[in-house]
Amino acid sequence: MRRRDRFVFCAEAIYESQAENSEIKGHYLNAAAGTCEEMIKRAVFARELGVPNVMHDYLTGGFTANTTLAHYCRDNGLLLHIHRAMHAVIDRPKNHGMHFRVLAKALHMSGADHIHSGTVVGKLEGEHRARSIFFTQD
């Protein structure tokens, strides 16, 4: 499914779901692209569909692209959600990494409205807990 078709499909699903139960629904349409111009085109299309949020992968797109998209979103009533794809490249190494809190502050300063920060320990950290353990009640 092509991106424009996917955007339309998601917007229709949002509106259909809202009509069924009167609850506000949302979905982050991914505006990340190879150029700032293409990102803005994607954000414009999302706005034309009436979707209130767009998403950007800040590491793959870069901080300049993030700020460019943030300015467009702010001027046009869209919420900018920042996804943390590939963040482990920066904040995972224990001896030379950068803590995600620092990245989050920089992203807020560059215009992010909402940031996907992930779990406290990271999804690939720690031990796997046993599953399917059931206890009986006395």
PDB file of C-alpha atoms in Angstrom:
ATOM      1  CA  MET A   1       0.000   0.000   0.000  1.00  0.00           C
ATOM      2  CA  ARG A   2       1.449   3.366  -0.988  1.00  0.00           C
ATOM      3  CA  ARG A   3       1.930   6.102   1.585  1.00  0.00           C
ATOM      4  CA  ARG A   4      -0.900   8.337   0.339  1.00  0.00           C
ATOM      5  CA  ASP A   5      -3.264   5.349   0.292  1.00  0.00           C
ATOM      6  CA  ARG A   6      -2.115   4.398   3.785  1.00  0.00           C
ATOM      7  CA  PHE A   7      -2.753   7.951   5.030  1.00  0.00           C
ATOM      8  CA  VAL A   8      -6.276   7.868   3.560  1.00  0.00           C
ATOM      9  CA  PHE A   9      -6.905   4.374   4.972  1.00  0.00           C
ATOM     10  CA  CYS A  10      -5.835   5.468   8.471  1.00  0.00           C
ATOM     11  CA  ALA A  11      -7.878   8.682   8.347  1.00  0.00           C
ATOM     12  CA  GLU A  12     -10.986   6.761   7.264  1.00  0.00           C
ATOM     13  CA  ALA A  13     -10.457   4.231  10.066  1.00  0.00           C
ATOM     14  CA  ILE A  14     -10.131   7.045  12.614  1.00  0.00           C
ATOM     15  CA  TYR A  15     -13.332   8.760  11.484  1.00  0.00           C
ATOM     16  CA  GLU A  16     -15.271   5.485  11.239  1.00  0.00           C
ATOM     17  CA  SER A  17     -14.210   4.469  14.740  1.00  0.00           C
ATOM     18  CA  GLN A  18     -15.103   7.881  16.156  1.00  0.00           C
ATOM     19  CA  ALA A  19     -18.530   7.710  14.537  1.00  0.00           C
ATOM     20  CA  GLU A  20     -19.205   4.285  16.054  1.00  0.00           C
ATOM     21  CA  ASN A  21     -18.570   5.160  19.693  1.00  0.00           C
ATOM     22  CA  SER A  22     -18.178   8.962  19.905  1.00  0.00           C
ATOM     23  CA  GLU A  23     -14.670   8.655  21.368  1.00  0.00           C
ATOM     24  CA  ILE A  24     -11.847  10.764  19.983  1.00  0.00           C
ATOM     25  CA  LYS A  25      -9.308   8.599  18.178  1.00  0.00           C
ATOM     26  CA  GLY A  26      -5.894   9.355  16.800  1.00  0.00           C
ATOM     27  CA  HIS A  27      -3.037   7.927  14.809  1.00  0.00           C
ATOM     28  CA  TYR A  28       0.422   9.299  14.128  1.00  0.00           C
ATOM     29  CA  LEU A  29       0.881   9.492  10.364  1.00  0.00           C
ATOM     30  CA  ASN A  30       4.582   9.144   9.592  1.00  0.00           C
ATOM     31  CA  ALA A  31       5.807  12.275   7.814  1.00  0.00           C
ATOM     32  CA  ALA A  32       9.464  11.197   7.812  1.00  0.00           C
ATOM     33  CA  ALA A  33      10.985  11.380   4.341  1.00  0.00           C
ATOM     34  CA  GLY A  34      14.266  11.785   2.510  1.00  0.00           C
ATOM     35  CA  THR A  35      13.965  15.573   2.191  1.00  0.00           C
ATOM     36  CA  CYS A  36      12.398  18.375   4.208  1.00  0.00           C
ATOM     37  CA  GLU A  37      10.248  19.298   1.208  1.00  0.00           C
ATOM     38  CA  GLU A  38       8.757  15.794   1.057  1.00  0.00           C
ATOM     39  CA  MET A  39       8.125  15.810   4.817  1.00  0.00           C
ATOM     40  CA  ILE A  40       6.208  19.059   4.512  1.00  0.00           C
ATOM     41  CA  LYS A  41       4.175  17.594   1.610  1.00  0.00           C
ATOM     42  CA  ARG A  42       3.263  14.628   3.815  1.00  0.00           C
ATOM     43  CA  ALA A  43       2.287  16.910   6.690  1.00  0.00           C
ATOM     44  CA  VAL A  44       0.186  19.042   4.317  1.00  0.00           C
ATOM     45  CA  PHE A  45      -1.619  15.918   3.085  1.00  0.00           C
ATOM     46  CA  ALA A  46      -2.245  14.754   6.662  1.00  0.00           C
ATOM     47  CA  ARG A  47      -3.689  18.174   7.475  1.00  0.00           C
ATOM     48  CA  GLU A  48      -5.913  18.055   4.373  1.00  0.00           C
ATOM     49  CA  LEU A  49      -7.271  14.729   5.629  1.00  0.00           C
ATOM     50  CA  GLY A  50      -8.063  16.376   8.965  1.00  0.00           C
ATOM     51  CA  VAL A  51      -5.675  14.197  10.973  1.00  0.00           C
ATOM     52  CA  PRO A  52      -4.361  16.230  13.937  1.00  0.00           C
ATOM     53  CA  ASN A  53      -0.975  14.502  14.439  1.00  0.00           C
ATOM     54  CA  VAL A  54       2.073  13.615  12.397  1.00  0.00           C
ATOM     55  CA  MET A  55       5.143  11.655  13.415  1.00  0.00           C
ATOM     56  CA  HIS A  56       8.829  12.152  12.655  1.00  0.00           C
ATOM     57  CA  ASP A  57      11.808   9.853  13.284  1.00  0.00           C
ATOM     58  CA  TYR A  58      14.315  12.391  14.570  1.00  0.00           C
ATOM     59  CA  LEU A  59      17.485  10.334  14.125  1.00  0.00           C
ATOM     60  CA  THR A  60      16.803   9.242  10.587  1.00  0.00           C
ATOM     61  CA  GLY A  61      15.533  12.700   9.633  1.00  0.00           C
ATOM     62  CA  GLY A  62      17.827  14.904  11.677  1.00  0.00           C
ATOM     63  CA  PHE A  63      17.330  17.850  14.000  1.00  0.00           C
ATOM     64  CA  THR A  64      17.122  20.432  11.209  1.00  0.00           C
ATOM     65  CA  ALA A  65      14.364  18.458   9.512  1.00  0.00           C
ATOM     66  CA  ASN A  66      12.674  18.065  12.892  1.00  0.00           C
ATOM     67  CA  THR A  67      12.706  21.821  13.467  1.00  0.00           C
ATOM     68  CA  THR A  68      11.461  22.506   9.929  1.00  0.00           C
ATOM     69  CA  LEU A  69       8.555  20.116  10.412  1.00  0.00           C
ATOM     70  CA  ALA A  70       7.879  21.518  13.900  1.00  0.00           C
ATOM     71  CA  HIS A  71       7.536  25.047  12.489  1.00  0.00           C
ATOM     72  CA  TYR A  72       5.094  23.836   9.843  1.00  0.00           C
ATOM     73  CA  CYS A  73       3.074  21.883  12.413  1.00  0.00           C
ATOM     74  CA  ARG A  74       2.938  24.784  14.849  1.00  0.00           C
ATOM     75  CA  ASP A  75       1.811  27.209  12.141  1.00  0.00           C
ATOM     76  CA  ASN A  76      -0.880  24.817  10.881  1.00  0.00           C
ATOM     77  CA  GLY A  77      -2.384  23.326  14.031  1.00  0.00           C
ATOM     78  CA  LEU A  78      -0.769  19.889  13.894  1.00  0.00           C
ATOM     79  CA  LEU A  79       0.751  18.025  16.816  1.00  0.00           C
ATOM     80  CA  LEU A  80       4.279  16.733  16.160  1.00  0.00           C
ATOM     81  CA  HIS A  81       5.047  13.343  17.693  1.00  0.00           C
ATOM     82  CA  ILE A  82       8.718  12.390  17.738  1.00  0.00           C
ATOM     83  CA  HIS A  83       9.560   8.719  17.414  1.00  0.00           C
ATOM     84  CA  ARG A  84      12.844   7.404  18.711  1.00  0.00           C
ATOM     85  CA  ALA A  85      13.750   4.993  15.913  1.00  0.00           C
ATOM     86  CA  MET A  86      17.443   4.067  16.144  1.00  0.00           C
ATOM     87  CA  HIS A  87      17.904   5.949  19.446  1.00  0.00           C
ATOM     88  CA  ALA A  88      19.839   3.019  20.919  1.00  0.00           C
ATOM     89  CA  VAL A  89      22.731   3.961  18.638  1.00  0.00           C
ATOM     90  CA  ILE A  90      23.197   7.051  20.810  1.00  0.00           C
ATOM     91  CA  ASP A  91      21.905   6.256  24.272  1.00  0.00           C
ATOM     92  CA  ARG A  92      22.594   2.536  24.656  1.00  0.00           C
ATOM     93  CA  PRO A  93      26.406   2.410  24.995  1.00  0.00           C
ATOM     94  CA  LYS A  94      27.186   2.578  28.718  1.00  0.00           C
ATOM     95  CA  ASN A  95      30.625   4.154  28.415  1.00  0.00           C
ATOM     96  CA  HIS A  96      30.063   6.843  25.770  1.00  0.00           C
ATOM     97  CA  GLY A  97      26.341   7.201  25.173  1.00  0.00           C
ATOM     98  CA  MET A  98      23.990  10.120  25.716  1.00  0.00           C
ATOM     99  CA  HIS A  99      21.058   9.744  28.109  1.00  0.00           C
ATOM    100  CA  PHE A 100      17.643   9.929  26.472  1.00  0.00           C
ATOM    101  CA  ARG A 101      16.575  12.716  28.859  1.00  0.00           C
ATOM    102  CA  VAL A 102      19.182  14.948  27.221  1.00  0.00           C
ATOM    103  CA  LEU A 103      17.870  14.013  23.774  1.00  0.00           C
ATOM    104  CA  ALA A 104      14.286  14.621  24.918  1.00  0.00           C
ATOM    105  CA  LYS A 105      15.142  18.129  26.110  1.00  0.00           C
ATOM    106  CA  ALA A 106      16.906  18.903  22.821  1.00  0.00           C
ATOM    107  CA  LEU A 107      13.896  17.574  20.896  1.00  0.00           C
ATOM    108  CA  HIS A 108      11.493  19.713  22.928  1.00  0.00           C
ATOM    109  CA  MET A 109      13.671  22.746  22.208  1.00  0.00           C
ATOM    110  CA  SER A 110      13.570  21.904  18.499  1.00  0.00           C
ATOM    111  CA  GLY A 111       9.766  21.935  18.520  1.00  0.00           C
ATOM    112  CA  ALA A 112       8.496  18.469  19.462  1.00  0.00           C
ATOM    113  CA  ASP A 113       5.064  18.353  21.089  1.00  0.00           C
ATOM    114  CA  HIS A 114       5.131  14.705  22.111  1.00  0.00           C
ATOM    115  CA  ILE A 115       8.075  12.315  22.409  1.00  0.00           C
ATOM    116  CA  HIS A 116       8.077   8.531  22.428  1.00  0.00           C
ATOM    117  CA  SER A 117      10.581   7.861  25.182  1.00  0.00           C
ATOM    118  CA  GLY A 118      10.112   4.099  25.500  1.00  0.00           C
ATOM    119  CA  THR A 119      10.454   2.044  28.659  1.00  0.00           C
ATOM    120  CA  VAL A 120      12.523   2.852  31.732  1.00  0.00           C
ATOM    121  CA  VAL A 121      15.047   0.050  31.168  1.00  0.00           C
ATOM    122  CA  GLY A 122      14.728  -0.330  27.406  1.00  0.00           C
ATOM    123  CA  LYS A 123      12.981  -3.096  25.534  1.00  0.00           C
ATOM    124  CA  LEU A 124      16.168  -5.059  24.944  1.00  0.00           C
ATOM    125  CA  GLU A 125      17.489  -4.768  28.507  1.00  0.00           C
ATOM    126  CA  GLY A 126      17.121  -6.999  31.539  1.00  0.00           C
ATOM    127  CA  GLU A 127      15.969 -10.568  31.990  1.00  0.00           C
ATOM    128  CA  HIS A 128      12.862 -12.059  30.430  1.00  0.00           C
ATOM    129  CA  ARG A 129      10.338 -12.884  33.093  1.00  0.00           C
ATOM    130  CA  ALA A 130       8.715 -16.292  33.055  1.00  0.00           C
ATOM    131  CA  ARG A 131       5.378 -16.344  31.285  1.00  0.00           C
ATOM    132  CA  SER A 132       2.205 -18.322  31.862  1.00  0.00           C
ATOM    133  CA  ILE A 133       2.726 -18.708  35.583  1.00  0.00           C
ATOM    134  CA  PHE A 134      -0.557 -19.124  37.373  1.00  0.00           C
ATOM    135  CA  PHE A 135      -1.168 -19.070  41.109  1.00  0.00           C
ATOM    136  CA  THR A 136      -4.041 -20.694  42.932  1.00  0.00           C
ATOM    137  CA  GLN A 137      -5.974 -18.836  45.574  1.00  0.00           C
ATOM    138  CA  ASP A 138      -6.354 -20.246  49.086  1.00  0.00           C
TER     139      ASP A 138
END
